[in-house]
Amino acid sequence: PPCAPLPPHPQNLASTMSTSLIRCATAAALVATCDGYMPSAAPSRAAAVRPAAASVFMDETVFERALAGELEEEGFENPFMSEVGWADYLDKNAKSSYNMNQRPSLADDGYYTASIVDNPLDVVSDWLGAMKGYVTNPVATAFPTISNDPTGARSYPKGSNEVSARTIKPKEKDFDPKKRIVGIPGFNIFGTPSSKSGSFIENFFGN
């Protein structure tokens, strides 16, 4: 009968076990230092509960006031809610025009012209009146101003001018030439020296 294999030598067995342990430790260290082999964190079972968003409600007071016929009263209480109401308020209280338009009390067309919901004949009539004013003075109609308004129906608030009537006032600038640095030679966008730079010969050899 064949002979049974001899058991491994104790010294060889210890050497093999130590080599295996070293390899396992090296592999574990590599896995620990690589993010790609790191196991992802398990998601929490209890999902985060978000607070319920408040329901969106429509402001129904507009419809309620419209059905009750109270929109006009609300407009008188809050004139700034419409451009027509604000223009009327400025005309009566500040003697001022609004948005480069003529003052309602001095407007050539009466200011309160017909809208799309009015009688079509009134709409056409007001449009023809506006065209007549444009043909009469096209420059003043196309480029309205307050300071040079030929009709006198456009104006700043009483006691104000162009600067003081502004909400955001411009900075005050002192244009005294003695406080400014002028006459500095330079170059234009094409690299050509300015007329104040002098000639090349003067700059090179001196005056």
N, C-alpha and C. Protein backbone atom coordinates (compact mmCIF):
# COMPACT_ATOMS: atom_id res chain seq x y z
N PRO A 1 0.85 -1.21 0.00
CA PRO A 1 0.00 0.00 0.00
C PRO A 1 0.86 1.23 0.00
N PRO A 2 0.29 2.32 -0.64
CA PRO A 2 1.09 3.54 -0.68
C PRO A 2 1.27 4.11 0.70
N CYS A 3 2.34 4.77 0.84
CA CYS A 3 2.66 5.37 2.15
C CYS A 3 1.86 6.64 2.34
N ALA A 4 1.37 6.89 3.54
CA ALA A 4 0.64 8.13 3.86
C ALA A 4 1.61 9.31 3.88
N PRO A 5 1.13 10.52 3.45
CA PRO A 5 2.03 11.68 3.43
C PRO A 5 2.43 12.06 4.84
N LEU A 6 3.63 12.52 4.93
CA LEU A 6 4.14 12.92 6.23
C LEU A 6 3.53 14.26 6.65
N PRO A 7 3.25 14.43 7.90
CA PRO A 7 2.71 15.74 8.36
C PRO A 7 3.73 16.84 8.15
N PRO A 8 3.28 18.08 7.89
CA PRO A 8 4.23 19.17 7.64
C PRO A 8 5.06 19.42 8.86
N HIS A 9 6.23 19.86 8.60
CA HIS A 9 7.14 20.18 9.68
C HIS A 9 6.60 21.38 10.46
N PRO A 10 6.68 21.36 11.74
CA PRO A 10 6.17 22.50 12.54
C PRO A 10 6.78 23.83 12.13
N GLN A 11 8.04 23.85 11.77
CA GLN A 11 8.68 25.12 11.38
C GLN A 11 8.10 25.63 10.07
N ASN A 12 7.86 24.71 9.06
CA ASN A 12 7.25 25.13 7.80
C ASN A 12 5.82 25.61 7.99
N LEU A 13 5.08 24.92 8.91
CA LEU A 13 3.69 25.33 9.17
C LEU A 13 3.63 26.72 9.76
N ALA A 14 4.51 27.05 10.66
CA ALA A 14 4.53 28.38 11.27
C ALA A 14 4.90 29.43 10.25
N SER A 15 5.84 29.10 9.35
CA SER A 15 6.23 30.07 8.32
C SER A 15 5.08 30.35 7.37
N THR A 16 4.33 29.29 7.01
CA THR A 16 3.19 29.48 6.09
C THR A 16 2.10 30.31 6.74
N MET A 17 1.80 30.07 8.03
CA MET A 17 0.77 30.82 8.73
C MET A 17 1.15 32.29 8.87
N SER A 18 2.41 32.56 9.17
CA SER A 18 2.83 33.96 9.32
C SER A 18 2.76 34.70 7.99
N THR A 19 3.12 34.01 6.88
CA THR A 19 3.01 34.64 5.55
C THR A 19 1.57 34.96 5.22
N SER A 20 0.66 34.04 5.55
CA SER A 20 -0.76 34.28 5.27
C SER A 20 -1.29 35.45 6.09
N LEU A 21 -0.88 35.53 7.35
CA LEU A 21 -1.32 36.63 8.21
C LEU A 21 -0.83 37.98 7.68
N ILE A 22 0.44 37.99 7.21
CA ILE A 22 0.99 39.24 6.66
C ILE A 22 0.21 39.68 5.43
N ARG A 23 -0.13 38.71 4.56
CA ARG A 23 -0.89 39.05 3.36
C ARG A 23 -2.28 39.58 3.72
N CYS A 24 -2.94 38.92 4.67
CA CYS A 24 -4.28 39.38 5.08
C CYS A 24 -4.22 40.78 5.68
N ALA A 25 -3.21 41.05 6.50
CA ALA A 25 -3.08 42.38 7.11
C ALA A 25 -2.80 43.44 6.06
N THR A 26 -1.97 43.10 5.06
CA THR A 26 -1.67 44.07 3.98
C THR A 26 -2.92 44.38 3.17
N ALA A 27 -3.70 43.32 2.84
CA ALA A 27 -4.93 43.52 2.07
C ALA A 27 -5.94 44.36 2.85
N ALA A 28 -6.04 44.10 4.16
CA ALA A 28 -6.97 44.88 5.00
C ALA A 28 -6.56 46.35 5.06
N ALA A 29 -5.26 46.60 5.13
CA ALA A 29 -4.78 47.99 5.16
C ALA A 29 -5.07 48.70 3.85
N LEU A 30 -4.90 48.00 2.72
CA LEU A 30 -5.21 48.62 1.42
C LEU A 30 -6.68 48.93 1.29
N VAL A 31 -7.51 48.00 1.72
CA VAL A 31 -8.96 48.24 1.64
C VAL A 31 -9.37 49.40 2.52
N ALA A 32 -8.75 49.51 3.68
CA ALA A 32 -9.12 50.57 4.62
C ALA A 32 -8.73 51.95 4.10
N THR A 33 -7.66 52.02 3.30
CA THR A 33 -7.21 53.32 2.81
C THR A 33 -7.85 53.71 1.48
N CYS A 34 -8.60 52.86 0.84
CA CYS A 34 -9.24 53.16 -0.44
C CYS A 34 -10.70 53.50 -0.20
N ASP A 35 -11.11 54.70 -0.64
CA ASP A 35 -12.50 55.11 -0.47
C ASP A 35 -13.44 54.26 -1.30
N GLY A 36 -12.93 53.76 -2.45
CA GLY A 36 -13.80 53.01 -3.33
C GLY A 36 -14.23 51.69 -2.74
N TYR A 37 -13.42 51.15 -1.80
CA TYR A 37 -13.78 49.87 -1.18
C TYR A 37 -14.48 50.04 0.16
N MET A 38 -14.66 51.28 0.59
CA MET A 38 -15.32 51.50 1.87
C MET A 38 -16.80 51.25 1.72
N PRO A 39 -17.40 50.51 2.58
CA PRO A 39 -18.85 50.27 2.48
C PRO A 39 -19.62 51.54 2.77
N SER A 40 -20.66 51.79 1.99
CA SER A 40 -21.46 52.98 2.18
C SER A 40 -22.31 52.85 3.43
N ALA A 41 -22.60 53.97 4.02
CA ALA A 41 -23.40 53.96 5.23
C ALA A 41 -24.82 53.54 4.91
N ALA A 42 -25.36 52.71 5.71
CA ALA A 42 -26.72 52.23 5.49
C ALA A 42 -27.71 53.35 5.73
N PRO A 43 -28.67 53.53 4.83
CA PRO A 43 -29.65 54.60 5.03
C PRO A 43 -30.49 54.35 6.27
N SER A 44 -30.83 55.43 6.88
CA SER A 44 -31.65 55.32 8.07
C SER A 44 -33.04 54.83 7.71
N ARG A 45 -33.55 53.97 8.53
CA ARG A 45 -34.89 53.44 8.25
C ARG A 45 -35.96 54.50 8.47
N ALA A 46 -35.72 55.33 9.46
CA ALA A 46 -36.72 56.36 9.76
C ALA A 46 -36.47 57.55 8.84
N ALA A 47 -37.32 57.74 7.85
CA ALA A 47 -37.17 58.85 6.91
C ALA A 47 -37.45 60.17 7.60
N ALA A 48 -36.67 61.20 7.21
CA ALA A 48 -36.87 62.52 7.81
C ALA A 48 -38.23 63.06 7.41
N VAL A 49 -38.96 63.54 8.37
CA VAL A 49 -40.30 64.06 8.12
C VAL A 49 -40.20 65.54 7.86
N ARG A 50 -40.58 65.97 6.66
CA ARG A 50 -40.54 67.39 6.30
C ARG A 50 -41.80 68.09 6.81
N PRO A 51 -41.62 69.32 7.24
CA PRO A 51 -42.82 70.05 7.70
C PRO A 51 -43.75 70.33 6.53
N ALA A 52 -44.99 70.19 6.79
CA ALA A 52 -45.99 70.40 5.73
C ALA A 52 -46.00 71.85 5.29
N ALA A 53 -45.92 72.07 3.97
CA ALA A 53 -45.93 73.43 3.44
C ALA A 53 -47.32 74.04 3.59
N ALA A 54 -47.32 75.32 3.83
CA ALA A 54 -48.60 76.00 3.99
C ALA A 54 -49.34 76.03 2.67
N SER A 55 -50.61 75.86 2.73
CA SER A 55 -51.42 75.85 1.51
C SER A 55 -51.46 77.25 0.91
N VAL A 56 -51.52 77.30 -0.41
CA VAL A 56 -51.56 78.56 -1.13
C VAL A 56 -53.02 78.95 -1.33
N PHE A 57 -53.34 80.13 -0.87
CA PHE A 57 -54.70 80.62 -0.98
C PHE A 57 -54.71 81.87 -1.86
N MET A 58 -55.73 82.03 -2.66
CA MET A 58 -55.88 83.20 -3.52
C MET A 58 -56.61 84.29 -2.75
N ASP A 59 -56.16 85.52 -2.97
CA ASP A 59 -56.82 86.64 -2.33
C ASP A 59 -58.17 86.85 -3.00
N GLU A 60 -59.21 86.47 -2.30
CA GLU A 60 -60.55 86.55 -2.87
C GLU A 60 -61.23 87.89 -2.59
N THR A 61 -60.52 88.79 -1.90
CA THR A 61 -61.15 90.07 -1.60
C THR A 61 -61.39 90.88 -2.86
N VAL A 62 -60.55 90.67 -3.89
CA VAL A 62 -60.75 91.41 -5.14
C VAL A 62 -62.10 91.04 -5.76
N PHE A 63 -62.39 89.73 -5.81
CA PHE A 63 -63.66 89.29 -6.39
C PHE A 63 -64.83 89.70 -5.50
N GLU A 64 -64.63 89.61 -4.19
CA GLU A 64 -65.71 89.98 -3.28
C GLU A 64 -66.05 91.46 -3.40
N ARG A 65 -65.01 92.31 -3.48
CA ARG A 65 -65.26 93.75 -3.62
C ARG A 65 -65.83 94.07 -5.00
N ALA A 66 -65.38 93.32 -6.02
CA ALA A 66 -65.91 93.57 -7.35
C ALA A 66 -67.39 93.22 -7.43
N LEU A 67 -67.77 92.09 -6.83
CA LEU A 67 -69.18 91.70 -6.84
C LEU A 67 -70.03 92.64 -5.98
N ALA A 68 -69.41 93.18 -4.94
CA ALA A 68 -70.16 94.10 -4.07
C ALA A 68 -70.12 95.53 -4.56
N GLY A 69 -69.31 95.79 -5.62
CA GLY A 69 -69.21 97.14 -6.16
C GLY A 69 -68.42 98.08 -5.27
N GLU A 70 -67.41 97.55 -4.58
CA GLU A 70 -66.62 98.35 -3.65
C GLU A 70 -65.20 98.60 -4.13
N LEU A 71 -64.87 98.22 -5.36
CA LEU A 71 -63.52 98.45 -5.86
C LEU A 71 -63.20 99.93 -5.99
N GLU A 72 -64.17 100.71 -6.39
CA GLU A 72 -63.94 102.15 -6.53
C GLU A 72 -63.65 102.79 -5.19
N GLU A 73 -64.33 102.33 -4.15
CA GLU A 73 -64.07 102.87 -2.81
C GLU A 73 -62.67 102.51 -2.35
N GLU A 74 -62.24 101.28 -2.65
CA GLU A 74 -60.88 100.87 -2.30
C GLU A 74 -59.85 101.70 -3.05
N GLY A 75 -60.15 102.05 -4.30
CA GLY A 75 -59.23 102.88 -5.06
C GLY A 75 -59.11 104.27 -4.49
N PHE A 76 -60.21 104.83 -3.96
CA PHE A 76 -60.13 106.14 -3.33
C PHE A 76 -59.34 106.08 -2.02
N GLU A 77 -59.44 104.96 -1.30
CA GLU A 77 -58.71 104.82 -0.05
C GLU A 77 -57.22 104.60 -0.30
N ASN A 78 -56.88 103.89 -1.36
CA ASN A 78 -55.48 103.58 -1.69
C ASN A 78 -55.20 104.00 -3.13
N PRO A 79 -54.95 105.27 -3.37
CA PRO A 79 -54.75 105.73 -4.75
C PRO A 79 -53.51 105.16 -5.42
N PHE A 80 -52.55 104.72 -4.63
CA PHE A 80 -51.30 104.20 -5.21
C PHE A 80 -51.47 102.81 -5.80
N MET A 81 -52.64 102.20 -5.68
CA MET A 81 -52.84 100.86 -6.21
C MET A 81 -53.02 100.85 -7.72
N SER A 82 -53.23 101.99 -8.33
CA SER A 82 -53.35 102.08 -9.79
C SER A 82 -52.62 103.33 -10.25
N GLU A 83 -52.14 103.30 -11.49
CA GLU A 83 -51.41 104.45 -12.03
C GLU A 83 -52.34 105.64 -12.25
N VAL A 84 -53.57 105.36 -12.60
CA VAL A 84 -54.53 106.46 -12.79
C VAL A 84 -54.81 107.14 -11.47
N GLY A 85 -55.01 106.34 -10.42
CA GLY A 85 -55.26 106.92 -9.10
C GLY A 85 -54.06 107.69 -8.58
N TRP A 86 -52.86 107.18 -8.84
CA TRP A 86 -51.66 107.87 -8.38
C TRP A 86 -51.45 109.18 -9.14
N ALA A 87 -51.72 109.17 -10.43
CA ALA A 87 -51.59 110.40 -11.22
C ALA A 87 -52.59 111.45 -10.73
N ASP A 88 -53.81 111.02 -10.41
CA ASP A 88 -54.82 111.95 -9.91
C ASP A 88 -54.43 112.49 -8.54
N TYR A 89 -53.85 111.63 -7.71
CA TYR A 89 -53.42 112.06 -6.37
C TYR A 89 -52.30 113.09 -6.46
N LEU A 90 -51.30 112.86 -7.33
CA LEU A 90 -50.21 113.82 -7.49
C LEU A 90 -50.69 115.13 -8.08
N ASP A 91 -51.65 115.06 -8.96
CA ASP A 91 -52.17 116.28 -9.57
C ASP A 91 -52.87 117.16 -8.53
N LYS A 92 -53.64 116.55 -7.66
CA LYS A 92 -54.41 117.33 -6.68
C LYS A 92 -53.59 117.75 -5.48
N ASN A 93 -52.66 116.92 -5.04
CA ASN A 93 -51.95 117.19 -3.79
C ASN A 93 -50.55 117.76 -3.99
N ALA A 94 -49.90 117.43 -5.10
CA ALA A 94 -48.54 117.92 -5.33
C ALA A 94 -48.43 118.83 -6.53
N LYS A 95 -49.54 119.05 -7.24
CA LYS A 95 -49.51 119.87 -8.46
C LYS A 95 -48.46 119.35 -9.43
N SER A 96 -48.42 118.04 -9.55
CA SER A 96 -47.36 117.40 -10.32
C SER A 96 -47.96 116.46 -11.34
N SER A 97 -47.22 116.25 -12.44
CA SER A 97 -47.60 115.24 -13.42
C SER A 97 -46.96 113.92 -13.05
N TYR A 98 -47.33 112.87 -13.75
CA TYR A 98 -46.84 111.53 -13.42
C TYR A 98 -46.45 110.80 -14.70
N ASN A 99 -45.28 110.18 -14.65
CA ASN A 99 -44.81 109.30 -15.73
C ASN A 99 -44.75 110.02 -17.07
N MET A 100 -44.28 111.24 -17.06
CA MET A 100 -44.11 112.06 -18.27
C MET A 100 -45.42 112.32 -18.99
N ASN A 101 -46.55 112.10 -18.33
CA ASN A 101 -47.84 112.43 -18.92
C ASN A 101 -48.28 113.80 -18.44
N GLN A 102 -49.25 114.36 -19.11
CA GLN A 102 -49.81 115.63 -18.67
C GLN A 102 -50.63 115.44 -17.40
N ARG A 103 -50.76 116.49 -16.64
CA ARG A 103 -51.57 116.42 -15.43
C ARG A 103 -53.03 116.15 -15.80
N PRO A 104 -53.72 115.32 -15.06
CA PRO A 104 -55.11 115.01 -15.41
C PRO A 104 -56.00 116.25 -15.53
N SER A 105 -55.74 117.25 -14.71
CA SER A 105 -56.58 118.45 -14.76
C SER A 105 -56.23 119.37 -15.92
N LEU A 106 -55.07 119.16 -16.56
CA LEU A 106 -54.64 120.03 -17.66
C LEU A 106 -54.40 119.28 -18.95
N ALA A 107 -54.73 118.01 -19.00
CA ALA A 107 -54.44 117.20 -20.18
C ALA A 107 -55.28 117.62 -21.37
N ASP A 108 -54.69 117.60 -22.55
CA ASP A 108 -55.41 117.98 -23.77
C ASP A 108 -56.52 117.00 -24.11
N ASP A 109 -56.29 115.72 -23.83
CA ASP A 109 -57.28 114.70 -24.17
C ASP A 109 -58.17 114.32 -23.00
N GLY A 110 -58.08 115.08 -21.90
CA GLY A 110 -58.90 114.76 -20.74
C GLY A 110 -58.30 113.69 -19.85
N TYR A 111 -57.20 113.11 -20.25
CA TYR A 111 -56.43 112.11 -19.50
C TYR A 111 -57.16 110.78 -19.37
N TYR A 112 -58.41 110.79 -18.95
CA TYR A 112 -59.15 109.54 -18.73
C TYR A 112 -59.80 109.13 -20.05
N THR A 113 -59.02 108.53 -20.89
CA THR A 113 -59.52 108.12 -22.20
C THR A 113 -60.20 106.76 -22.11
N ALA A 114 -60.87 106.40 -23.20
CA ALA A 114 -61.61 105.14 -23.23
C ALA A 114 -60.65 103.96 -23.27
N SER A 115 -61.08 102.87 -22.64
CA SER A 115 -60.27 101.65 -22.61
C SER A 115 -60.92 100.60 -23.50
N ILE A 116 -60.34 99.42 -23.52
CA ILE A 116 -60.80 98.37 -24.42
C ILE A 116 -62.18 97.84 -24.04
N VAL A 117 -62.59 98.07 -22.80
CA VAL A 117 -63.90 97.58 -22.36
C VAL A 117 -64.99 98.61 -22.56
N ASP A 118 -64.64 99.79 -23.07
CA ASP A 118 -65.63 100.84 -23.31
C ASP A 118 -66.22 100.71 -24.70
N ASN A 119 -67.05 101.65 -25.02
CA ASN A 119 -67.70 101.68 -26.33
C ASN A 119 -66.64 101.80 -27.43
N PRO A 120 -66.69 100.96 -28.43
CA PRO A 120 -65.69 101.04 -29.51
C PRO A 120 -65.66 102.40 -30.18
N LEU A 121 -66.80 103.08 -30.28
CA LEU A 121 -66.81 104.41 -30.88
C LEU A 121 -66.00 105.40 -30.04
N ASP A 122 -66.07 105.27 -28.71
CA ASP A 122 -65.28 106.14 -27.85
C ASP A 122 -63.78 105.83 -27.98
N VAL A 123 -63.46 104.56 -28.15
CA VAL A 123 -62.06 104.19 -28.32
C VAL A 123 -61.50 104.79 -29.60
N VAL A 124 -62.24 104.68 -30.69
CA VAL A 124 -61.78 105.23 -31.97
C VAL A 124 -61.70 106.75 -31.90
N SER A 125 -62.68 107.38 -31.24
CA SER A 125 -62.68 108.83 -31.13
C SER A 125 -61.47 109.33 -30.35
N ASP A 126 -61.16 108.68 -29.23
CA ASP A 126 -59.98 109.09 -28.45
C ASP A 126 -58.69 108.83 -29.22
N TRP A 127 -58.65 107.75 -29.99
CA TRP A 127 -57.46 107.46 -30.78
C TRP A 127 -57.24 108.51 -31.86
N LEU A 128 -58.31 108.93 -32.51
CA LEU A 128 -58.20 109.98 -33.52
C LEU A 128 -57.75 111.29 -32.90
N GLY A 129 -58.23 111.58 -31.69
CA GLY A 129 -57.78 112.80 -31.01
C GLY A 129 -56.30 112.75 -30.67
N ALA A 130 -55.82 111.57 -30.27
CA ALA A 130 -54.39 111.43 -29.99
C ALA A 130 -53.56 111.58 -31.25
N MET A 131 -54.04 111.04 -32.37
CA MET A 131 -53.33 111.18 -33.64
C MET A 131 -53.31 112.64 -34.10
N LYS A 132 -54.38 113.35 -33.84
CA LYS A 132 -54.43 114.76 -34.21
C LYS A 132 -53.39 115.56 -33.42
N GLY A 133 -53.26 115.26 -32.13
CA GLY A 133 -52.25 115.94 -31.33
C GLY A 133 -50.85 115.60 -31.77
N TYR A 134 -50.64 114.36 -32.22
CA TYR A 134 -49.32 113.96 -32.68
C TYR A 134 -48.95 114.69 -33.98
N VAL A 135 -49.90 114.81 -34.88
CA VAL A 135 -49.63 115.49 -36.15
C VAL A 135 -49.39 116.97 -35.92
N THR A 136 -50.11 117.56 -34.95
CA THR A 136 -49.95 118.98 -34.69
C THR A 136 -48.55 119.31 -34.17
N ASN A 137 -48.04 118.50 -33.27
CA ASN A 137 -46.71 118.74 -32.70
C ASN A 137 -46.03 117.40 -32.49
N PRO A 138 -45.46 116.83 -33.54
CA PRO A 138 -44.89 115.48 -33.42
C PRO A 138 -43.67 115.39 -32.51
N VAL A 139 -42.84 116.43 -32.48
CA VAL A 139 -41.62 116.38 -31.67
C VAL A 139 -41.97 116.36 -30.19
N ALA A 140 -42.87 117.26 -29.77
CA ALA A 140 -43.24 117.31 -28.35
C ALA A 140 -43.98 116.06 -27.93
N THR A 141 -44.70 115.42 -28.85
CA THR A 141 -45.43 114.20 -28.51
C THR A 141 -44.50 113.00 -28.45
N ALA A 142 -43.55 112.94 -29.38
CA ALA A 142 -42.65 111.78 -29.40
C ALA A 142 -41.57 111.88 -28.34
N PHE A 143 -41.14 113.10 -27.99
CA PHE A 143 -40.09 113.29 -26.99
C PHE A 143 -40.58 114.26 -25.91
N PRO A 144 -41.45 113.78 -25.04
CA PRO A 144 -42.00 114.69 -24.01
C PRO A 144 -40.95 115.03 -22.96
N THR A 145 -40.96 116.27 -22.53
CA THR A 145 -40.08 116.73 -21.46
C THR A 145 -40.91 117.53 -20.46
N ILE A 146 -40.32 117.78 -19.32
CA ILE A 146 -41.01 118.59 -18.31
C ILE A 146 -40.50 120.03 -18.36
N SER A 147 -39.19 120.19 -18.46
CA SER A 147 -38.63 121.54 -18.46
C SER A 147 -39.02 122.32 -19.70
N ASN A 148 -39.07 121.65 -20.85
CA ASN A 148 -39.38 122.34 -22.12
C ASN A 148 -40.75 121.95 -22.66
N ASP A 149 -41.68 121.65 -21.79
CA ASP A 149 -43.01 121.26 -22.24
C ASP A 149 -43.75 122.47 -22.79
N PRO A 150 -44.14 122.45 -24.06
CA PRO A 150 -44.82 123.63 -24.63
C PRO A 150 -46.24 123.82 -24.09
N THR A 151 -46.87 122.77 -23.60
CA THR A 151 -48.24 122.90 -23.11
C THR A 151 -48.31 123.38 -21.67
N GLY A 152 -47.24 123.20 -20.90
CA GLY A 152 -47.25 123.58 -19.50
C GLY A 152 -48.04 122.64 -18.62
N ALA A 153 -48.46 121.51 -19.17
CA ALA A 153 -49.26 120.55 -18.40
C ALA A 153 -48.40 119.51 -17.71
N ARG A 154 -47.09 119.54 -17.93
CA ARG A 154 -46.18 118.63 -17.25
C ARG A 154 -45.33 119.45 -16.28
N SER A 155 -45.21 119.00 -15.06
CA SER A 155 -44.48 119.79 -14.07
C SER A 155 -43.99 118.89 -12.95
N TYR A 156 -42.94 119.35 -12.30
CA TYR A 156 -42.46 118.69 -11.10
C TYR A 156 -43.37 119.05 -9.93
N PRO A 157 -43.26 118.34 -8.82
CA PRO A 157 -44.06 118.74 -7.64
C PRO A 157 -43.79 120.18 -7.26
N LYS A 158 -44.76 120.81 -6.68
CA LYS A 158 -44.65 122.22 -6.35
C LYS A 158 -43.47 122.47 -5.42
N GLY A 159 -42.59 123.40 -5.82
CA GLY A 159 -41.41 123.72 -5.04
C GLY A 159 -40.24 122.80 -5.29
N SER A 160 -40.33 121.91 -6.26
CA SER A 160 -39.24 120.97 -6.55
C SER A 160 -38.72 121.19 -7.95
N ASN A 161 -37.52 120.71 -8.18
CA ASN A 161 -36.94 120.74 -9.51
C ASN A 161 -36.54 119.32 -9.91
N GLU A 162 -35.77 119.22 -10.98
CA GLU A 162 -35.44 117.89 -11.50
C GLU A 162 -34.63 117.06 -10.49
N VAL A 163 -33.76 117.71 -9.73
CA VAL A 163 -32.91 116.99 -8.79
C VAL A 163 -33.67 116.68 -7.50
N SER A 164 -34.33 117.67 -6.93
CA SER A 164 -35.01 117.47 -5.65
C SER A 164 -36.24 116.58 -5.77
N ALA A 165 -36.79 116.43 -6.98
CA ALA A 165 -37.95 115.58 -7.16
C ALA A 165 -37.61 114.11 -7.26
N ARG A 166 -36.33 113.79 -7.36
CA ARG A 166 -35.92 112.39 -7.50
C ARG A 166 -35.93 111.69 -6.16
N THR A 167 -36.23 110.41 -6.20
CA THR A 167 -36.18 109.60 -4.98
C THR A 167 -34.73 109.35 -4.59
N ILE A 168 -33.89 109.00 -5.56
CA ILE A 168 -32.46 108.79 -5.33
C ILE A 168 -31.73 110.02 -5.88
N LYS A 169 -31.23 110.84 -5.00
CA LYS A 169 -30.59 112.08 -5.40
C LYS A 169 -29.19 111.81 -5.94
N PRO A 170 -28.79 112.49 -7.01
CA PRO A 170 -27.40 112.33 -7.50
C PRO A 170 -26.42 113.03 -6.58
N LYS A 171 -25.17 112.62 -6.69
CA LYS A 171 -24.13 113.23 -5.87
C LYS A 171 -23.85 114.65 -6.36
N GLU A 172 -23.56 115.52 -5.41
CA GLU A 172 -23.21 116.89 -5.76
C GLU A 172 -21.74 116.92 -6.18
N LYS A 173 -21.49 117.46 -7.37
CA LYS A 173 -20.14 117.50 -7.92
C LYS A 173 -19.67 118.95 -8.04
N ASP A 174 -18.45 119.15 -7.69
CA ASP A 174 -17.82 120.47 -7.81
C ASP A 174 -17.01 120.50 -9.10
N PHE A 175 -17.45 121.32 -10.04
CA PHE A 175 -16.79 121.38 -11.35
C PHE A 175 -15.75 122.50 -11.42
N ASP A 176 -15.22 122.92 -10.28
CA ASP A 176 -14.19 123.95 -10.26
C ASP A 176 -12.93 123.40 -10.92
N PRO A 177 -12.45 124.01 -12.02
CA PRO A 177 -11.26 123.46 -12.71
C PRO A 177 -10.01 123.49 -11.85
N LYS A 178 -9.97 124.35 -10.82
CA LYS A 178 -8.78 124.42 -9.98
C LYS A 178 -8.66 123.19 -9.07
N LYS A 179 -9.77 122.47 -8.90
CA LYS A 179 -9.76 121.28 -8.05
C LYS A 179 -9.64 119.99 -8.85
N ARG A 180 -9.43 120.14 -10.14
CA ARG A 180 -9.30 118.97 -10.98
C ARG A 180 -7.92 118.94 -11.64
N ILE A 181 -7.50 117.76 -11.99
CA ILE A 181 -6.23 117.59 -12.70
C ILE A 181 -6.54 117.53 -14.19
N VAL A 182 -6.06 118.51 -14.92
CA VAL A 182 -6.34 118.59 -16.34
C VAL A 182 -5.02 118.66 -17.11
N GLY A 183 -5.12 118.48 -18.41
CA GLY A 183 -3.95 118.61 -19.27
C GLY A 183 -2.99 117.43 -19.20
N ILE A 184 -3.47 116.27 -18.76
CA ILE A 184 -2.60 115.11 -18.69
C ILE A 184 -2.47 114.49 -20.08
N PRO A 185 -1.26 114.35 -20.62
CA PRO A 185 -1.13 113.74 -21.95
C PRO A 185 -1.47 112.25 -21.88
N GLY A 186 -2.00 111.75 -22.95
CA GLY A 186 -2.35 110.33 -22.98
C GLY A 186 -2.38 109.82 -24.40
N PHE A 187 -2.99 108.66 -24.59
CA PHE A 187 -3.07 108.02 -25.89
C PHE A 187 -4.53 107.64 -26.14
N ASN A 188 -4.93 107.69 -27.40
CA ASN A 188 -6.28 107.31 -27.73
C ASN A 188 -6.37 105.80 -27.94
N ILE A 189 -7.50 105.34 -28.37
CA ILE A 189 -7.73 103.91 -28.50
C ILE A 189 -6.85 103.26 -29.56
N PHE A 190 -6.36 104.04 -30.51
CA PHE A 190 -5.50 103.51 -31.57
C PHE A 190 -4.02 103.63 -31.23
N GLY A 191 -3.68 104.12 -30.05
CA GLY A 191 -2.29 104.25 -29.66
C GLY A 191 -1.64 105.54 -30.09
N THR A 192 -2.40 106.44 -30.68
CA THR A 192 -1.83 107.71 -31.13
C THR A 192 -1.75 108.67 -29.95
N PRO A 193 -0.61 109.32 -29.73
CA PRO A 193 -0.52 110.27 -28.61
C PRO A 193 -1.44 111.46 -28.83
N SER A 194 -1.91 112.02 -27.71
CA SER A 194 -2.81 113.16 -27.80
C SER A 194 -2.05 114.41 -28.20
N SER A 195 -2.81 115.46 -28.51
CA SER A 195 -2.19 116.71 -28.94
C SER A 195 -1.43 117.39 -27.82
N LYS A 196 -1.73 117.00 -26.56
CA LYS A 196 -1.05 117.61 -25.43
C LYS A 196 0.27 116.92 -25.11
N SER A 197 0.56 115.85 -25.82
CA SER A 197 1.79 115.11 -25.54
C SER A 197 3.02 115.76 -26.14
N GLY A 198 2.86 116.68 -27.10
CA GLY A 198 4.01 117.27 -27.76
C GLY A 198 4.53 116.35 -28.84
N SER A 199 5.54 116.81 -29.57
CA SER A 199 6.09 116.01 -30.65
C SER A 199 7.07 114.98 -30.11
N PHE A 200 7.35 113.98 -30.93
CA PHE A 200 8.28 112.92 -30.52
C PHE A 200 9.68 113.49 -30.32
N ILE A 201 10.08 114.43 -31.17
CA ILE A 201 11.43 115.00 -31.08
C ILE A 201 11.59 115.79 -29.79
N GLU A 202 10.55 116.54 -29.43
CA GLU A 202 10.63 117.32 -28.19
C GLU A 202 10.71 116.40 -26.98
N ASN A 203 9.94 115.36 -26.99
CA ASN A 203 9.96 114.44 -25.85
C ASN A 203 11.26 113.65 -25.77
N PHE A 204 11.87 113.37 -26.94
CA PHE A 204 13.08 112.55 -26.95
C PHE A 204 14.34 113.36 -26.62
N PHE A 205 14.45 114.54 -27.25
CA PHE A 205 15.66 115.35 -27.05
C PHE A 205 15.46 116.42 -26.00
N GLY A 206 14.22 116.63 -25.56
CA GLY A 206 13.98 117.69 -24.60
C GLY A 206 13.68 118.99 -25.28
N ASN A 207 13.12 119.91 -24.53
CA ASN A 207 12.76 121.22 -25.12
C ASN A 207 14.02 122.09 -25.25
